[in-house]
PDB file of C-alpha atoms in Angstrom:
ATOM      1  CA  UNK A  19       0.000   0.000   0.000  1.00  0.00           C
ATOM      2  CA  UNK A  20       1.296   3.182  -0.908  1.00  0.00           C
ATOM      3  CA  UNK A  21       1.961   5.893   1.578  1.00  0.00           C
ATOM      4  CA  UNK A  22      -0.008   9.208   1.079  1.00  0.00           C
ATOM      5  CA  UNK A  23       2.772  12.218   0.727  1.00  0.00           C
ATOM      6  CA  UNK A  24       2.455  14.096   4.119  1.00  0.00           C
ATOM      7  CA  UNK A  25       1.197  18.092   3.226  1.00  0.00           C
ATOM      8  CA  UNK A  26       4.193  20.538   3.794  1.00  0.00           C
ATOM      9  CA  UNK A  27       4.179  21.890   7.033  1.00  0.00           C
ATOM     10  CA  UNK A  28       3.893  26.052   7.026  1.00  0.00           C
ATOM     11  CA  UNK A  29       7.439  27.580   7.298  1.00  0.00           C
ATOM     12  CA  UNK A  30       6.488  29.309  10.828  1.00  0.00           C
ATOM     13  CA  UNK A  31      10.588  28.925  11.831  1.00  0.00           C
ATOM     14  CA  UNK A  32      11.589  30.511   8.558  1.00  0.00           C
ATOM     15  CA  UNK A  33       9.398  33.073   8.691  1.00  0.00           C
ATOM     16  CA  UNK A  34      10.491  34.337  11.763  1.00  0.00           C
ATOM     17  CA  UNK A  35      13.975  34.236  11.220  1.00  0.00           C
ATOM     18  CA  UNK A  36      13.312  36.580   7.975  1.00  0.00           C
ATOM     19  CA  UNK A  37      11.931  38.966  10.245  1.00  0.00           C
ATOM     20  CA  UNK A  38      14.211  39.072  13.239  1.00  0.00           C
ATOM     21  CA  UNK A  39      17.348  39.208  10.259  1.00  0.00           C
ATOM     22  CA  UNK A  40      15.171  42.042   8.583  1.00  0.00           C
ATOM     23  CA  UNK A  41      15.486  43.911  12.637  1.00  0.00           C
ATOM     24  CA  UNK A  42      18.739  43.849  12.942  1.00  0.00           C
ATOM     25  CA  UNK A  43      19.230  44.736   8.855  1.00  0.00           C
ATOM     26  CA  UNK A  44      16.994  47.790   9.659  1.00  0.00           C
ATOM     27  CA  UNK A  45      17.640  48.288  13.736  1.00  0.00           C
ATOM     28  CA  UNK A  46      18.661  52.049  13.138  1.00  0.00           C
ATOM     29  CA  UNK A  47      15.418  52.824  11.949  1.00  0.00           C
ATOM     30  CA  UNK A  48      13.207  50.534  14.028  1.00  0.00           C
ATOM     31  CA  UNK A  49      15.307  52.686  17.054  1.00  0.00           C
ATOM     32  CA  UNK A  50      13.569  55.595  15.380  1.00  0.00           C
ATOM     33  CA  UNK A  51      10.497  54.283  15.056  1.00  0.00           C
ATOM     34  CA  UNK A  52      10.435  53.572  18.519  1.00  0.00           C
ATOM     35  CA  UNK A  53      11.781  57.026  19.734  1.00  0.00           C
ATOM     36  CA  UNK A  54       9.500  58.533  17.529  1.00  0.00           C
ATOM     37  CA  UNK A  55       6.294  56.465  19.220  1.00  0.00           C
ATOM     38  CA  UNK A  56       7.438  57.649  22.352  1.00  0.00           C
ATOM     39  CA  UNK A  57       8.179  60.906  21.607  1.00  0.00           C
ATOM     40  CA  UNK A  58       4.092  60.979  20.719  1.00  0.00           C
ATOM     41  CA  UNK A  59       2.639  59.771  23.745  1.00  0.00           C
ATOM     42  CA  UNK A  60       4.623  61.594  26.101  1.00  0.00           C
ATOM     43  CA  UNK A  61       3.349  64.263  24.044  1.00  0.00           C
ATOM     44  CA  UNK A  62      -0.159  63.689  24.187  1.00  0.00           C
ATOM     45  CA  UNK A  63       0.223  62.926  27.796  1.00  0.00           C
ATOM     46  CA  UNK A  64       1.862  66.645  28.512  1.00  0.00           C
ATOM     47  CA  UNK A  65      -1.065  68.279  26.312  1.00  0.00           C
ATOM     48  CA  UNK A  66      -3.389  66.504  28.334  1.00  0.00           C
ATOM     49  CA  UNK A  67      -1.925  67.371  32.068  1.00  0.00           C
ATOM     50  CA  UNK A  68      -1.255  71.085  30.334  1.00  0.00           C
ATOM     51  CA  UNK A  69      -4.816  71.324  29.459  1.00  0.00           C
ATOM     52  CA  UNK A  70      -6.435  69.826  33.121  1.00  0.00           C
ATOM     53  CA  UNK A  71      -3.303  72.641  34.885  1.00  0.00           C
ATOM     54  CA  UNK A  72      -5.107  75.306  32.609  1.00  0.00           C
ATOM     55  CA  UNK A  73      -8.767  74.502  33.121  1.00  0.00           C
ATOM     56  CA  UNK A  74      -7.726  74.538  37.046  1.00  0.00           C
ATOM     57  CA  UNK A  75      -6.037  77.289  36.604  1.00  0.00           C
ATOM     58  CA  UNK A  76      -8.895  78.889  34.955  1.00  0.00           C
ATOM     59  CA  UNK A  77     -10.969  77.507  37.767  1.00  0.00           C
ATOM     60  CA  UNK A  78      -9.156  79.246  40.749  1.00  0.00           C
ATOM     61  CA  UNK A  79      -9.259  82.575  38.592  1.00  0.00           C
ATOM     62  CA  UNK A  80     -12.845  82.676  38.040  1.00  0.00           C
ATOM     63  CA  UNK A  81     -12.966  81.877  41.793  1.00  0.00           C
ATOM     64  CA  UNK A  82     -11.646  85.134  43.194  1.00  0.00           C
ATOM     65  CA  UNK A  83     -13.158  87.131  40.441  1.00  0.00           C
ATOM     66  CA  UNK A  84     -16.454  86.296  41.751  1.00  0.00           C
ATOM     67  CA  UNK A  85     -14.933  87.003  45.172  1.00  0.00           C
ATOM     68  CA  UNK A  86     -13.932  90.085  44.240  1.00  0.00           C
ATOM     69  CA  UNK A  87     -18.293  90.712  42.494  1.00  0.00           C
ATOM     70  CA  UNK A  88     -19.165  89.725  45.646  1.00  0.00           C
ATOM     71  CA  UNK A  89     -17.313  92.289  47.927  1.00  0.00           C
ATOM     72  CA  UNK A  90     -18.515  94.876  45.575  1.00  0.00           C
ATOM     73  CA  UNK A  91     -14.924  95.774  43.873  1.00  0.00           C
ATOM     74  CA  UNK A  92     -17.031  95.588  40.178  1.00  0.00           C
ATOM     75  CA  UNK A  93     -13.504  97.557  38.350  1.00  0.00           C
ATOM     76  CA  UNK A  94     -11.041  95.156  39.441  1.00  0.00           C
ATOM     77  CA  UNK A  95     -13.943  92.305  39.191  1.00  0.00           C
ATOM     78  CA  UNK A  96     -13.915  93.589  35.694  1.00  0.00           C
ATOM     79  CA  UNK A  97     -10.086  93.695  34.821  1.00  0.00           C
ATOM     80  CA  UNK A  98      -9.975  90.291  36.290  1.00  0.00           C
ATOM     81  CA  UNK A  99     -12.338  88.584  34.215  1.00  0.00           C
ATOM     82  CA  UNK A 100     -10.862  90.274  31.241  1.00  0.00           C
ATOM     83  CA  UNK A 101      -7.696  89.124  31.606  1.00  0.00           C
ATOM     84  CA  UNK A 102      -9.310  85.799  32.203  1.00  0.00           C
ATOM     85  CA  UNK A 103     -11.007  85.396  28.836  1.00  0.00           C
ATOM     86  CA  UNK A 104      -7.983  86.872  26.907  1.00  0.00           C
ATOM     87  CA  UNK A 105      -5.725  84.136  28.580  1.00  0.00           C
ATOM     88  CA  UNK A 106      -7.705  80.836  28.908  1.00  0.00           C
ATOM     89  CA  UNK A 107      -9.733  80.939  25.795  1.00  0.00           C
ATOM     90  CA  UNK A 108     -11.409  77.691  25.075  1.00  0.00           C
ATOM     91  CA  UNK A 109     -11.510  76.825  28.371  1.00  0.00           C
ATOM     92  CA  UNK A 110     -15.154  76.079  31.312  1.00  0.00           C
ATOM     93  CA  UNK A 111     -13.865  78.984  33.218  1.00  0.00           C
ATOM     94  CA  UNK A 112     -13.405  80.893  30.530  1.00  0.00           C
ATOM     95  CA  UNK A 113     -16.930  80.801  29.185  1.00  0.00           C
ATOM     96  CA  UNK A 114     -18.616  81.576  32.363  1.00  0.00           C
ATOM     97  CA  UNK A 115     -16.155  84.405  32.897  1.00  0.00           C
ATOM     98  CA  UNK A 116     -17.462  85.333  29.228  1.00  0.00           C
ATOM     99  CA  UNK A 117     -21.027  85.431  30.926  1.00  0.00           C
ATOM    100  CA  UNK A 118     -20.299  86.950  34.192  1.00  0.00           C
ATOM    101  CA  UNK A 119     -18.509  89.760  31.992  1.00  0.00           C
ATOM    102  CA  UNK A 120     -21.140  90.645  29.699  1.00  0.00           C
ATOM    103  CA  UNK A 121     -23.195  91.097  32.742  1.00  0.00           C
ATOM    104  CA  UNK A 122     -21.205  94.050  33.954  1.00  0.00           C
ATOM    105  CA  UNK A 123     -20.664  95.724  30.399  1.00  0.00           C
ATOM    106  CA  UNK A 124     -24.893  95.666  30.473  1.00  0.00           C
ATOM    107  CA  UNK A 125     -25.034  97.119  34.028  1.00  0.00           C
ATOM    108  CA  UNK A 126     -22.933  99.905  32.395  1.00  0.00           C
ATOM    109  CA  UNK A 127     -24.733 100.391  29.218  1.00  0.00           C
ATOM    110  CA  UNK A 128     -22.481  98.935  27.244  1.00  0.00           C
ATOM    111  CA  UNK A 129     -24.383  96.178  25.041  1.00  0.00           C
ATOM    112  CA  UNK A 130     -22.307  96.482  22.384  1.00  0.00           C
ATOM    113  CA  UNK A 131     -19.584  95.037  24.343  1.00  0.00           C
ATOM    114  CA  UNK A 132     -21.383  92.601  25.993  1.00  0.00           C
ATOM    115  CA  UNK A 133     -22.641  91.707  22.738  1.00  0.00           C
ATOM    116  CA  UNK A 134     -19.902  90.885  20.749  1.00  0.00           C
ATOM    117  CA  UNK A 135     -17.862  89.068  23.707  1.00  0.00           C
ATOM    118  CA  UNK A 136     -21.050  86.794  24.061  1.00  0.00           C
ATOM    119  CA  UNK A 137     -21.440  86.566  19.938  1.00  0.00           C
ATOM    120  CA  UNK A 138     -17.309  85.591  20.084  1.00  0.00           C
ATOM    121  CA  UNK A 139     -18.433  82.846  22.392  1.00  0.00           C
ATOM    122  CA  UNK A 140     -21.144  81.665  20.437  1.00  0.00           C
ATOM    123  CA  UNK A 141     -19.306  81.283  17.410  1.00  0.00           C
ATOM    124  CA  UNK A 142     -16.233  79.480  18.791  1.00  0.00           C
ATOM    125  CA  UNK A 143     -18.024  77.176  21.259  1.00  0.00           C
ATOM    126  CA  UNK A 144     -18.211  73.206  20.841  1.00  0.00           C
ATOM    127  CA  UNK A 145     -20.848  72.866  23.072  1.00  0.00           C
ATOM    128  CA  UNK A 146     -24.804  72.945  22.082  1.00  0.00           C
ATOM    129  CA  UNK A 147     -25.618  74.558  25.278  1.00  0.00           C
ATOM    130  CA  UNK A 148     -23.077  77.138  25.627  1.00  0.00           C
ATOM    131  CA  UNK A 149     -23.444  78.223  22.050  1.00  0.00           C
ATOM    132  CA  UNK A 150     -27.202  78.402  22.468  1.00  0.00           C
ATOM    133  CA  UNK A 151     -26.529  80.851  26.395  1.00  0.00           C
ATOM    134  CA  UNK A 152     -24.402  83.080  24.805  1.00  0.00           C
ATOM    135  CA  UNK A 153     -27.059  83.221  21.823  1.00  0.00           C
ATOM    136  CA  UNK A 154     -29.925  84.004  24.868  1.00  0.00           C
ATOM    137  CA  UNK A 155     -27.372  86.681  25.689  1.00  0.00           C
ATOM    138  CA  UNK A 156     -26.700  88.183  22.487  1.00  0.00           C
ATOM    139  CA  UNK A 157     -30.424  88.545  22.255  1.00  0.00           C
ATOM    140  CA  UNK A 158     -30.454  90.231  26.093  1.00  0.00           C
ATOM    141  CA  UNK A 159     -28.266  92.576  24.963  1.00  0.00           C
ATOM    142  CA  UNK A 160     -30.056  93.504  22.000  1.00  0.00           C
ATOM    143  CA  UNK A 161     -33.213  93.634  24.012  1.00  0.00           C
ATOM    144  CA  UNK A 162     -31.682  96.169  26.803  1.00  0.00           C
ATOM    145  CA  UNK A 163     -30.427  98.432  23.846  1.00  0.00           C
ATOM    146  CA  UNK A 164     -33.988  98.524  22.744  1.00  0.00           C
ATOM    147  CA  UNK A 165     -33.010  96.725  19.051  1.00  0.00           C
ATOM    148  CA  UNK A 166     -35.964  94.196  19.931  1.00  0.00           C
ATOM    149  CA  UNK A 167     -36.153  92.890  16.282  1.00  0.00           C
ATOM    150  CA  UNK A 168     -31.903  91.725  16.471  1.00  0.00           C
ATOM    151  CA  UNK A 169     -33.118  90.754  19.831  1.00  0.00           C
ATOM    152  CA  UNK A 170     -35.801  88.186  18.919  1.00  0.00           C
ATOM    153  CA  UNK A 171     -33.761  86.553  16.290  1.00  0.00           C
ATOM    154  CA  UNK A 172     -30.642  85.281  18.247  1.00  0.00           C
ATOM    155  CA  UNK A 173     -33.223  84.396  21.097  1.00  0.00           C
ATOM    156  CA  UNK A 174     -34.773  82.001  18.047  1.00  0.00           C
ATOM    157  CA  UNK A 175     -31.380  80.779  17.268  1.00  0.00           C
ATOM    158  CA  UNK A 176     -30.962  80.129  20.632  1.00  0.00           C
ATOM    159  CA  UNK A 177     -33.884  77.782  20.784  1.00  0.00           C
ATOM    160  CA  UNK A 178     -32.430  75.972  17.945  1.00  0.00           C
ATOM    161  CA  UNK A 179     -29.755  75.472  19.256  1.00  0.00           C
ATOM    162  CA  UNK A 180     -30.506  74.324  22.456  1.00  0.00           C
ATOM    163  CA  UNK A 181     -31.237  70.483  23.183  1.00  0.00           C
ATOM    164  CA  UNK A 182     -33.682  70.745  26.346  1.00  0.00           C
ATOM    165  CA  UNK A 183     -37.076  71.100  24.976  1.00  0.00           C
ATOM    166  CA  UNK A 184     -38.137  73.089  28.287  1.00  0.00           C
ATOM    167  CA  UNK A 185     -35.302  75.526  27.535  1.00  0.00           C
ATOM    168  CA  UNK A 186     -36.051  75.744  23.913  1.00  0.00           C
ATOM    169  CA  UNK A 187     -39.895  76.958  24.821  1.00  0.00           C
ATOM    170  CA  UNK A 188     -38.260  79.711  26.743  1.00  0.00           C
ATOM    171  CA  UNK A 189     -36.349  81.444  24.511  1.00  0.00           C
ATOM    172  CA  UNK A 190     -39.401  81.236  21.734  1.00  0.00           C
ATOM    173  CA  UNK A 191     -41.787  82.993  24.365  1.00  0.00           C
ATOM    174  CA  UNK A 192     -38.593  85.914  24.896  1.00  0.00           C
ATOM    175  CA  UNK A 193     -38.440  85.684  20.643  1.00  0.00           C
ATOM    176  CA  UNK A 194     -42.173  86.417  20.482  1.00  0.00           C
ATOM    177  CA  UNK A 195     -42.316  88.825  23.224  1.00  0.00           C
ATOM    178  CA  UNK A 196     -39.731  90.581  21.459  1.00  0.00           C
ATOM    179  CA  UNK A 197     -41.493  90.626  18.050  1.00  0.00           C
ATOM    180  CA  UNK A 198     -44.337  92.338  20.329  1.00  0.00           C
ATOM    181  CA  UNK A 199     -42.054  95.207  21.372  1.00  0.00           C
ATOM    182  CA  UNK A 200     -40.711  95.472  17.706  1.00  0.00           C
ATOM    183  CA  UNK A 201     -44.311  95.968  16.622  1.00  0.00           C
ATOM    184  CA  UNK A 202     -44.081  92.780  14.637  1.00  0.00           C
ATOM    185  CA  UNK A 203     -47.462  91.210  15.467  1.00  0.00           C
ATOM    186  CA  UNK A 204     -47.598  88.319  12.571  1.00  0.00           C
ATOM    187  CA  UNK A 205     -44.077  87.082  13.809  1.00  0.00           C
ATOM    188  CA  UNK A 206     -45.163  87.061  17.696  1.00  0.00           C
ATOM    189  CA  UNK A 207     -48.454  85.213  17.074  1.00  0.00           C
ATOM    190  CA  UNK A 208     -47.502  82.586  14.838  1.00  0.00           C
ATOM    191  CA  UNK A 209     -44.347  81.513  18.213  1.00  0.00           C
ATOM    192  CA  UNK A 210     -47.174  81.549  20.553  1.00  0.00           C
ATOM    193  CA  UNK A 211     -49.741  79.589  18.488  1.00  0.00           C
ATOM    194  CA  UNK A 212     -46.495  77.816  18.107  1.00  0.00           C
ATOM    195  CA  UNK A 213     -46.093  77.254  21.969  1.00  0.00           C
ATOM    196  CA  UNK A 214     -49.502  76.675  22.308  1.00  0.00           C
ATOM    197  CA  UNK A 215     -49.639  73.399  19.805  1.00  0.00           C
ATOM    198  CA  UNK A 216     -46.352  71.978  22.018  1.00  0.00           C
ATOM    199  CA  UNK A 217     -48.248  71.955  25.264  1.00  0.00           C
ATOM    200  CA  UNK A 218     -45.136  73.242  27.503  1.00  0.00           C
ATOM    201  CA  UNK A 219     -44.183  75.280  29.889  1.00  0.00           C
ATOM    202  CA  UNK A 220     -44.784  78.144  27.984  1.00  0.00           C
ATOM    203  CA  UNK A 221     -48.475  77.445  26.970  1.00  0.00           C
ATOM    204  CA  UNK A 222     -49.995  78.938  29.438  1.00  0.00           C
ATOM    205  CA  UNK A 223     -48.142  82.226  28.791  1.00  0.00           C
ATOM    206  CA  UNK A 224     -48.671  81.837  25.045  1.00  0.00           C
ATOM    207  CA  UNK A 225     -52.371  81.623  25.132  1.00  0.00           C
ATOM    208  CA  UNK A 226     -52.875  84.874  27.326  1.00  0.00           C
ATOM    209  CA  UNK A 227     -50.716  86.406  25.147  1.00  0.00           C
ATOM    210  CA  UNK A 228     -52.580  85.305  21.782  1.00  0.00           C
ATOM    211  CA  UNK A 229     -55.562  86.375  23.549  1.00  0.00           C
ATOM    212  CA  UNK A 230     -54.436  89.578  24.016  1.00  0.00           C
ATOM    213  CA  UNK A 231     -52.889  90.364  19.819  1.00  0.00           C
ATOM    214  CA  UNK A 232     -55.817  88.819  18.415  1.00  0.00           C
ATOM    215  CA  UNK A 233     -58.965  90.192  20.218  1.00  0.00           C
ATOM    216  CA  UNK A 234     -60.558  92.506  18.176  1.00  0.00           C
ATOM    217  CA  UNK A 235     -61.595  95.979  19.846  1.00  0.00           C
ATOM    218  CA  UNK A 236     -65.247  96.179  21.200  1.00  0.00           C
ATOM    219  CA  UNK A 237     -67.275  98.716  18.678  1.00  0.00           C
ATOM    220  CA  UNK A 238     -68.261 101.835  19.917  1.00  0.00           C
ATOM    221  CA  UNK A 239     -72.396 102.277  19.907  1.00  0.00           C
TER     222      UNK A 239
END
């Protein structure tokens, strides 16, 4: 009977020795390689303990700043949060800062600061939420410098912006009331029909207030 050929085995043994000869052909630039790899992650790993030592830093800053709103120092309060946002840009602390400054330029009368530090925000943000505040603040400055029409559209674009459906009824019933004081009637009922259909927090509001655009005055006799 006639043997059957055994199948050739896979060359594991050869295999590897190709590869460990083509290391130590090529060792200079594995040593690179390797350098290199490490040279990458100990990078990453300093951006990321840079970028936690600058959001604390950021942190205590903010801190003191609204130590120094609360004893009533609003100038230095002021200078600090300046320097704040001009330094830690990007950062949590920064952004509230961003807020909590735009608050004193408005106490002053000065919404056009407040307004583009908050629109500067807005448009530089990552986050849903913070871009859609600083939008709601936009639209409060507008509002105290009596341009109620700018107003009422960045308080729309805030509600589209925003992801909280409670939130997002809010700033439609300060976009309509601000249609109202623009003397833009059409705009201001069709939100509050609007909030009316959605059945939220702002329906109650939103049918006195349709009440009030569309009655029609009683005839004289």
């Amino acid at each position: 009977m006639t043997k059957t050929a055994n199948p050739p085995r896979p060359q594991i043994r050869g295999r590897a020795d190709t590869f460990f000869l083509w290391i130590q052909t090529h060792m200079r630039q594995v040593a690179i390689a390797g350098v290199v790899l490490v040279a990458l992650g100990l990078g990453v790993w300093l951006w990321r303990q840079s970028r936690v030592a600058r959001e604390r830093n950021a942190s205590i800053d903010l801190l003191n700043a609204a130590q120094t709103i609360q004893s009533g120092n609003m100038a230095l309060a002021q200078s600090d949060l300046e320097k704040l946002v001009a330094r830690y840009e990007g950062t949590n602390a920064a952004a509230q800062a961003a807020f909590e400054l735009a608050n004193i330029y408005y106490g002053q009368g000065q919404y056009d600061r407040g307004i583009a530090l908050l629109q500067q925000l807005a448009e530089s943000s990552d986050d849903p939420l913070v871009k859609a505040m600083a939008e709601d603040g936009v639209a409060s400055g507008y509002e105290g410098g009596g341009r109620f029409a700018d107003a009422a559209g960045h308080y729309r674009r805030a509600a589209e912006l925003t992801r909280l459906e409670d939130e997002r009824d809010i700033y439609l019933a300060s976009a309509a009331r601000a249609y109202q004081a623009a003397g833009n009637k059409t705009e201001a009922v069709a939100i509050w029909r609007q909030l009316i259909d959605s059945e939220g927090t702002q329906s109650a509001e939103a049918r006195v207030r349709l009440g009030e655009l569309t009655a029609e005055p009683a005839k004289q006799g």
